[in-house]
CSV table of C-alpha atoms in Angstrom, one decimal:
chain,number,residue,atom,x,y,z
A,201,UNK,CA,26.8,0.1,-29.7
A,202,UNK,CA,25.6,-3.1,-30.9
A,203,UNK,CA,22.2,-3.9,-29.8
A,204,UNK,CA,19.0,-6.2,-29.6
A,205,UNK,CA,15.6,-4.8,-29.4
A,206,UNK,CA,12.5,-6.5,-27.4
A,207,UNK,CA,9.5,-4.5,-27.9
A,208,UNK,CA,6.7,-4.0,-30.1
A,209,UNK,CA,5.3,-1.5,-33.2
A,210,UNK,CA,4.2,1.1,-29.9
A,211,UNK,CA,7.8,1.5,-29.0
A,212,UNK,CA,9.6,1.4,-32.4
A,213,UNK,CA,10.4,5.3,-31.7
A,214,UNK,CA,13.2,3.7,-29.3
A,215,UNK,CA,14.4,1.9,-31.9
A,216,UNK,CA,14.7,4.8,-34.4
A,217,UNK,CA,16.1,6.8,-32.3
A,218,UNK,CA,18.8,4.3,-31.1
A,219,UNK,CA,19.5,3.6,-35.0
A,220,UNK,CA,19.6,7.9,-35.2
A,221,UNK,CA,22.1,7.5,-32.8
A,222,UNK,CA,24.3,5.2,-34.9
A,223,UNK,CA,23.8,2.2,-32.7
A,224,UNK,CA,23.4,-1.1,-34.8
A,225,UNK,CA,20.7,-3.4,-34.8
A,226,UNK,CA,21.7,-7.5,-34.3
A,227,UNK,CA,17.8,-9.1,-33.5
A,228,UNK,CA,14.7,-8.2,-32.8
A,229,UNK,CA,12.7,-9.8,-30.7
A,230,UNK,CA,8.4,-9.4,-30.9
A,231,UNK,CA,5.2,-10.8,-29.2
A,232,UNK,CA,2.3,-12.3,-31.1
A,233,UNK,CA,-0.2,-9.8,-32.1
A,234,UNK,CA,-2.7,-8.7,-29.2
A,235,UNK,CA,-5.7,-6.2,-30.9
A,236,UNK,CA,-5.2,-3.0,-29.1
A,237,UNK,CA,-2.3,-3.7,-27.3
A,238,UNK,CA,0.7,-5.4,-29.3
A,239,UNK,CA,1.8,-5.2,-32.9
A,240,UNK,CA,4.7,-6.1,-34.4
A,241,UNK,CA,4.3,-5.5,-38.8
A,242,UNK,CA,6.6,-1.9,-38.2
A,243,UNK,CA,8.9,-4.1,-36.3
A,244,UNK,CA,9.3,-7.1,-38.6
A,245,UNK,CA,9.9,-4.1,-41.8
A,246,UNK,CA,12.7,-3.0,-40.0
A,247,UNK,CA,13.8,-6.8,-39.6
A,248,UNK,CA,14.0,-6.7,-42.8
A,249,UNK,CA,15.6,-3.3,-43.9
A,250,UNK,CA,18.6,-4.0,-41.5
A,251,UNK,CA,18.9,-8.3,-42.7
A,252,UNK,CA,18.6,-9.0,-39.5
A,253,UNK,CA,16.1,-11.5,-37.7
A,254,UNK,CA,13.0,-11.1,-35.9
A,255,UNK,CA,11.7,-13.8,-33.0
A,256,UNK,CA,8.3,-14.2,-31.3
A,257,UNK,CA,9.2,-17.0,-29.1
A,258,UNK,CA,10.5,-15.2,-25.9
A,259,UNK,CA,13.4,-14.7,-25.7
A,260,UNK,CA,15.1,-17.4,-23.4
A,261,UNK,CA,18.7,-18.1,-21.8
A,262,UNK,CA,20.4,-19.3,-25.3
A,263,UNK,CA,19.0,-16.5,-26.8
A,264,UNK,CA,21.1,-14.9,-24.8
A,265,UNK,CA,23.8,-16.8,-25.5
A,266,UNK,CA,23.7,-16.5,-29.4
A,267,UNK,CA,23.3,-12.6,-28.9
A,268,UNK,CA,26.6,-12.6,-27.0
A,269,UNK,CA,28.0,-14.4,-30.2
A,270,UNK,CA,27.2,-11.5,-32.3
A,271,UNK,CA,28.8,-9.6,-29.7
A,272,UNK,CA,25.8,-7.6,-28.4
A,273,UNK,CA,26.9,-5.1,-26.3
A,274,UNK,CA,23.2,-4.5,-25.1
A,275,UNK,CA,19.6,-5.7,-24.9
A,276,UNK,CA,16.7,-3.0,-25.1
A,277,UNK,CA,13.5,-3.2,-24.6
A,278,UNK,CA,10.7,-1.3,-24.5
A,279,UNK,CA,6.7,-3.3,-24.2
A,280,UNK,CA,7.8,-6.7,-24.3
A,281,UNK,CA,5.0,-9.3,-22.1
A,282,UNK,CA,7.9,-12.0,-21.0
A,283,UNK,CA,10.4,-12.2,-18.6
A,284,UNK,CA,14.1,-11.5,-19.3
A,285,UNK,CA,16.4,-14.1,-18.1
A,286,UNK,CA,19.4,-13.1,-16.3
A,287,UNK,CA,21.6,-11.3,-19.0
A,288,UNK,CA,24.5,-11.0,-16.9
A,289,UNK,CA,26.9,-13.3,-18.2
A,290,UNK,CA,26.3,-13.1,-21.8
A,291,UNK,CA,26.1,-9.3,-22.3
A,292,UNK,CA,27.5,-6.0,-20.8
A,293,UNK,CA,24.2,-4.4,-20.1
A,294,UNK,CA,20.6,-4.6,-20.4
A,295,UNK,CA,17.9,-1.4,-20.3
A,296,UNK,CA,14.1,-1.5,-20.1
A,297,UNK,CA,11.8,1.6,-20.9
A,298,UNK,CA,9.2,1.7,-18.7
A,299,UNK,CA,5.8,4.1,-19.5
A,300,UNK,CA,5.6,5.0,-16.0
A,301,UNK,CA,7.1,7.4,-13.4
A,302,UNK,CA,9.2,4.9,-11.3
A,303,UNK,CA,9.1,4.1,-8.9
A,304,UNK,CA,5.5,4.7,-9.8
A,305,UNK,CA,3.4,2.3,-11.8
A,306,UNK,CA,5.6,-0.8,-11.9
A,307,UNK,CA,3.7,-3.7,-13.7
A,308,UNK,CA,2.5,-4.5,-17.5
A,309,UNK,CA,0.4,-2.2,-18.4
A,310,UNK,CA,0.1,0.9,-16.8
A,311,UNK,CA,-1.2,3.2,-18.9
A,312,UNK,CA,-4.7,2.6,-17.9
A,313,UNK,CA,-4.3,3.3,-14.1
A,314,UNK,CA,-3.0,6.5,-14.8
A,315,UNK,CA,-6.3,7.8,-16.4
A,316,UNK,CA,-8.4,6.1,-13.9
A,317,UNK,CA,-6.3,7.2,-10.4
A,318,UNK,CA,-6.5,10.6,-12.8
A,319,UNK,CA,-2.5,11.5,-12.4
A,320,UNK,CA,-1.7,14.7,-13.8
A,321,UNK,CA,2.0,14.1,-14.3
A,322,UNK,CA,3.5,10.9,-16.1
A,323,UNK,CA,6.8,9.8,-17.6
A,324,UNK,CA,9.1,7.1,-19.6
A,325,UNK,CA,11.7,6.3,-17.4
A,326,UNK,CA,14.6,4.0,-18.7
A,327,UNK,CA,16.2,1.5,-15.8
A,328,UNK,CA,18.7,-1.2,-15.8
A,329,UNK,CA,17.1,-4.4,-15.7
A,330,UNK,CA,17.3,-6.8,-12.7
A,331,UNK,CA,15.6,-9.6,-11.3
A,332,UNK,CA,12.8,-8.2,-10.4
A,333,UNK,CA,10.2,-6.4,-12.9
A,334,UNK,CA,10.9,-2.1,-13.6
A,335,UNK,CA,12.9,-2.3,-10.4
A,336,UNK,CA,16.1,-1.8,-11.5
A,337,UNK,CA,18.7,1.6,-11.1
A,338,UNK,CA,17.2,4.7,-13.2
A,339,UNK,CA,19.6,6.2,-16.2
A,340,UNK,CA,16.8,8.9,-16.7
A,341,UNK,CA,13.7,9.7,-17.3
A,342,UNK,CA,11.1,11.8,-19.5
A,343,UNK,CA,7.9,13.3,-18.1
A,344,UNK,CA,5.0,14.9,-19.7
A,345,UNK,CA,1.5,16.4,-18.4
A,346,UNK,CA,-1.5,14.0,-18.7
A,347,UNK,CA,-5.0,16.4,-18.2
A,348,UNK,CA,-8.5,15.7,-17.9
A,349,UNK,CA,-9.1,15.1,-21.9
A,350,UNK,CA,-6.1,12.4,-22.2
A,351,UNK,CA,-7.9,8.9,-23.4
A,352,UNK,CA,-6.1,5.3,-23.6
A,353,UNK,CA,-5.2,6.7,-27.5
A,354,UNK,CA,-3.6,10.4,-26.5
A,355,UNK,CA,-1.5,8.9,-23.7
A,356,UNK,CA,-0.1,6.3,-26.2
A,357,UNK,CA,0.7,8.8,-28.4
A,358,UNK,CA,2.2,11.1,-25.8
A,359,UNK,CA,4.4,8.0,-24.1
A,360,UNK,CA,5.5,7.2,-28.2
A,361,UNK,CA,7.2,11.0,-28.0
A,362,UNK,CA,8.7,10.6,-24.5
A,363,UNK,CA,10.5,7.5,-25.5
A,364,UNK,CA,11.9,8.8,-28.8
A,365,UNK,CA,12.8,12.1,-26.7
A,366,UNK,CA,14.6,9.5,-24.1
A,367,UNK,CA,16.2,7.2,-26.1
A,368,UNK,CA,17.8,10.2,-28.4
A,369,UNK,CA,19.5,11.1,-24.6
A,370,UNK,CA,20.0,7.0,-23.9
A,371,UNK,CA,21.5,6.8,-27.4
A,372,UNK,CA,24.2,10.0,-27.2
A,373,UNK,CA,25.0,9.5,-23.3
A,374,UNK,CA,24.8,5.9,-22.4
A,375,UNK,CA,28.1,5.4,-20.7
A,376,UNK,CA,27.0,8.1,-18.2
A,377,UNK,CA,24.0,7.9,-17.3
A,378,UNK,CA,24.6,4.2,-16.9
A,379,UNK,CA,27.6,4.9,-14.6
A,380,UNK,CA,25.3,7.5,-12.8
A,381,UNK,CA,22.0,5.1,-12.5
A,382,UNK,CA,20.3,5.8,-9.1
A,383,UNK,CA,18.5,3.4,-7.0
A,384,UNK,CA,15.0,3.1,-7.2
A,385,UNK,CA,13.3,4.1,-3.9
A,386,UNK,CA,10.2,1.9,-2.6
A,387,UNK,CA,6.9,1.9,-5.4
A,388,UNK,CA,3.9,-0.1,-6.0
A,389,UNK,CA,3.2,-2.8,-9.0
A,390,UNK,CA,0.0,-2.0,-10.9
A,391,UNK,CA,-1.0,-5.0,-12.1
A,392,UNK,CA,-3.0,-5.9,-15.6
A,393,UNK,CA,-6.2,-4.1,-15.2
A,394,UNK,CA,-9.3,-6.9,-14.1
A,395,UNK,CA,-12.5,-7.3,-16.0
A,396,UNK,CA,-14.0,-5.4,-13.2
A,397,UNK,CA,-12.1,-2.5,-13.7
A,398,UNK,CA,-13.5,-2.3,-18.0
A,399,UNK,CA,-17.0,-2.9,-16.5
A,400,UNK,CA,-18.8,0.4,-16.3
A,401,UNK,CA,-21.7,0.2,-13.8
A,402,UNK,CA,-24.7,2.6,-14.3
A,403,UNK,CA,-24.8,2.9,-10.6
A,404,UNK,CA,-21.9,5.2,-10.5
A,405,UNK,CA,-21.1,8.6,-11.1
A,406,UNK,CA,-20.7,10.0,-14.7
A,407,UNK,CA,-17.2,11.2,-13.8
A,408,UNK,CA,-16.6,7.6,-12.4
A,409,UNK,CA,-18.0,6.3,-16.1
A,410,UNK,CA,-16.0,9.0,-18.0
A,411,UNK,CA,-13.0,7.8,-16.6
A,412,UNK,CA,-13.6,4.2,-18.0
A,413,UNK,CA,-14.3,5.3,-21.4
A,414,UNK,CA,-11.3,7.3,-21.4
A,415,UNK,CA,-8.9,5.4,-19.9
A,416,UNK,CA,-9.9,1.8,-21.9
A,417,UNK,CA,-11.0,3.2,-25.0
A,418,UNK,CA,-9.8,0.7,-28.0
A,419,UNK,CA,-9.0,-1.5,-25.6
A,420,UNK,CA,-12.9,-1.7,-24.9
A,421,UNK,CA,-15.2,-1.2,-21.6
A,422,UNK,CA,-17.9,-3.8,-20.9
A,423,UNK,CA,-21.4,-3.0,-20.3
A,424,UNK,CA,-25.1,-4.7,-19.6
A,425,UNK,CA,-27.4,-3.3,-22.5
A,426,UNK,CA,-31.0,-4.4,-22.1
A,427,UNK,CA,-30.0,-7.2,-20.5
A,428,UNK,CA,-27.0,-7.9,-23.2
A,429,UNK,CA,-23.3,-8.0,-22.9
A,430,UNK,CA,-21.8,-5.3,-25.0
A,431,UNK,CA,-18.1,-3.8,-25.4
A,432,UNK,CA,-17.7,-0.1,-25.7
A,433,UNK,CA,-14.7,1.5,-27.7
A,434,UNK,CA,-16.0,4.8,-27.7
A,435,UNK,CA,-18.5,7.0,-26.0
A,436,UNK,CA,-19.1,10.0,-23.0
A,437,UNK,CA,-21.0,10.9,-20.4
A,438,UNK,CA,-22.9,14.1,-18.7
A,439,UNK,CA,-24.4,15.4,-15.6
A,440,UNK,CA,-28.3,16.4,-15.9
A,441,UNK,CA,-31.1,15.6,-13.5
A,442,UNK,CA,-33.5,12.7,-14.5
A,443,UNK,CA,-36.3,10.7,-12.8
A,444,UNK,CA,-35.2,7.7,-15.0
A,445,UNK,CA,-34.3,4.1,-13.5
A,446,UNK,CA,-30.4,3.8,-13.8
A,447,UNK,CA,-29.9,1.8,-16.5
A,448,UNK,CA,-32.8,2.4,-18.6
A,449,UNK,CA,-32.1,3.4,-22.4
A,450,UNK,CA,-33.3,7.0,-22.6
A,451,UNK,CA,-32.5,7.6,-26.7
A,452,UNK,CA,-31.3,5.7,-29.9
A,453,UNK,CA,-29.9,7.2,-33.0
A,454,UNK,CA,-28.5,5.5,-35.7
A,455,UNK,CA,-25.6,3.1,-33.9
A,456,UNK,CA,-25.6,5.7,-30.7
A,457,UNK,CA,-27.7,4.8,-27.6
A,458,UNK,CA,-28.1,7.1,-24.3
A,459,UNK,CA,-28.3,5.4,-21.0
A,460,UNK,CA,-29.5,6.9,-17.4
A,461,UNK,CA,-26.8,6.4,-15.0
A,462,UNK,CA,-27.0,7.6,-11.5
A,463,UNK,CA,-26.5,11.6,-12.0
A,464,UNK,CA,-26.6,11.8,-15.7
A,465,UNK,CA,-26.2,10.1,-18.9
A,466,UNK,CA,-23.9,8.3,-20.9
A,467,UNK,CA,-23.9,7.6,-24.8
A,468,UNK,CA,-22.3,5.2,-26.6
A,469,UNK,CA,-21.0,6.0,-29.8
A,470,UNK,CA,-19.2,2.7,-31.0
A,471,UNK,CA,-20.7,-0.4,-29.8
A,472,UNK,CA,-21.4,-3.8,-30.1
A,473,UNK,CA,-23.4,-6.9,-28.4
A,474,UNK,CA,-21.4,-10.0,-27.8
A,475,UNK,CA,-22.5,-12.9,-29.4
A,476,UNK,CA,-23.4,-15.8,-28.1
């Protein structure tokens, strides 16, 4: 199989696997760097290892087009932020591998939701691609356990291993599970978390604020310190009793500070004030 690859670095295990499988890269197509989210250096190395060509415009109809001329049998992709234009008429099929359980999770980024709605089952699921986003017929799946220590960073991880693990099966049985593809049955779209779901409130429980810091962790919470806007990469919180106003900084050490939140504490470990 002759293929293009949309992604980025998070999902080059799809690509590696595909190549394991003897499938042969034509393009690649990237997003611009997002801190946290999207990378695309691993990507843009294997570019260049295979002398073929790497895009971060997205990917648009005459793309598709000049992939049909290098007679690309199929377009994968795995963490791409744009839109695929109808492939239909330039290629013979088009997959997508989504880090959800669909018809669970639909939408860009729903790794965060997961921790927060606190799911104790999740999955890569690999789908045809339609018109509509992650709604397409499902070749397969892979799922995994998620438990109550899984952060933003273990869940990456563990959805990196699922994809590899799926695309190995996509790669060696393509032609059946394609044939076999069954419809999706109704889901829900998650869509990009909100500013108000990265802002912990001292108000709230400590397993409310756990959550948070778990489930955004690089990807940073927000926070009033002192009357200050600061981001929070890493940190955790506890039950004990207190007669302290919620909010108020209990402790300092070093670059840790405690805080009194409603039935506990919470410290952050990695911090910072935002200027300005």
């Amino acid at each position: 199989m002759r293929f293009a690859f949309a992604g980025c670095d998070r999902n080059l295990s799809i690509f590696e696997a595909l190549v394991a499988a003897s499938w042969q890269p034509v393009k690649i197509f990237s997003v611009p760097e997002q801190e946290g989210i999207a990378y695309h250096g691993a990507l843009l190395a294997c570019a260049n290892d295979h002398h073929i060509s790497l895009q971060l415009d997205p990917l648009r109809p005459h793309d598709l087009l000049a992939l049909e001329a290098l007679a690309c049998d199929i377009l994968v992709v795995g963490s791409y932020n744009y839109k695929i234009p109808d492939w239909n008429e330039h290629l013979p099929y088009a997959i997508n591998f989504h880090p959800s359980p669909l018809p669970i999770g639909r939408g860009p980024y729903p790794l965060v939701n997961a921790i927060l709605h606190e799911h104790r089952h999740w999955a890569v699921t690999c789908h045809r691609i339609d018109a509509t986003y992650d709604t397409g017929a499902i070749l397969a799946a892979q799922t995994f356990a998620i438990d109550q220590f899984d952060t933003h960073e273990s869940l990456n991880i563990k959805i990196q291993i699922a994809a590899a693990q799926l695309a190995a099966q996509i790669g060696q049985k393509f032609g059946a599970l394609w044939d076999a593809a069954s419809i999706q049955s109704e889901g829900d779209y998650w869509p990009l978390f909100s500013a108000a779901d990265r802002t912990i409130d001292f108000a709230t429980s400590v397993h409310q604020i756990r959550l948070q810091l778990q489930a955004f962790g690089k990807l940073e919470c927000c926070a009033r310190v002192n009357h200050q806007e600061a981001r929070v990469k890493s940190g955790y919180a506890w039950f004990e009793p207190h007669n302290l106003a919620i909010g108020q900084v209990a402790h300092e050490y070093a670059s840790n500070i405690v805080i009194a939140c409603k039935d506990g504490f919470v410290v952050f470990n990695d911090w910072y004030f935002v200027k300005g």
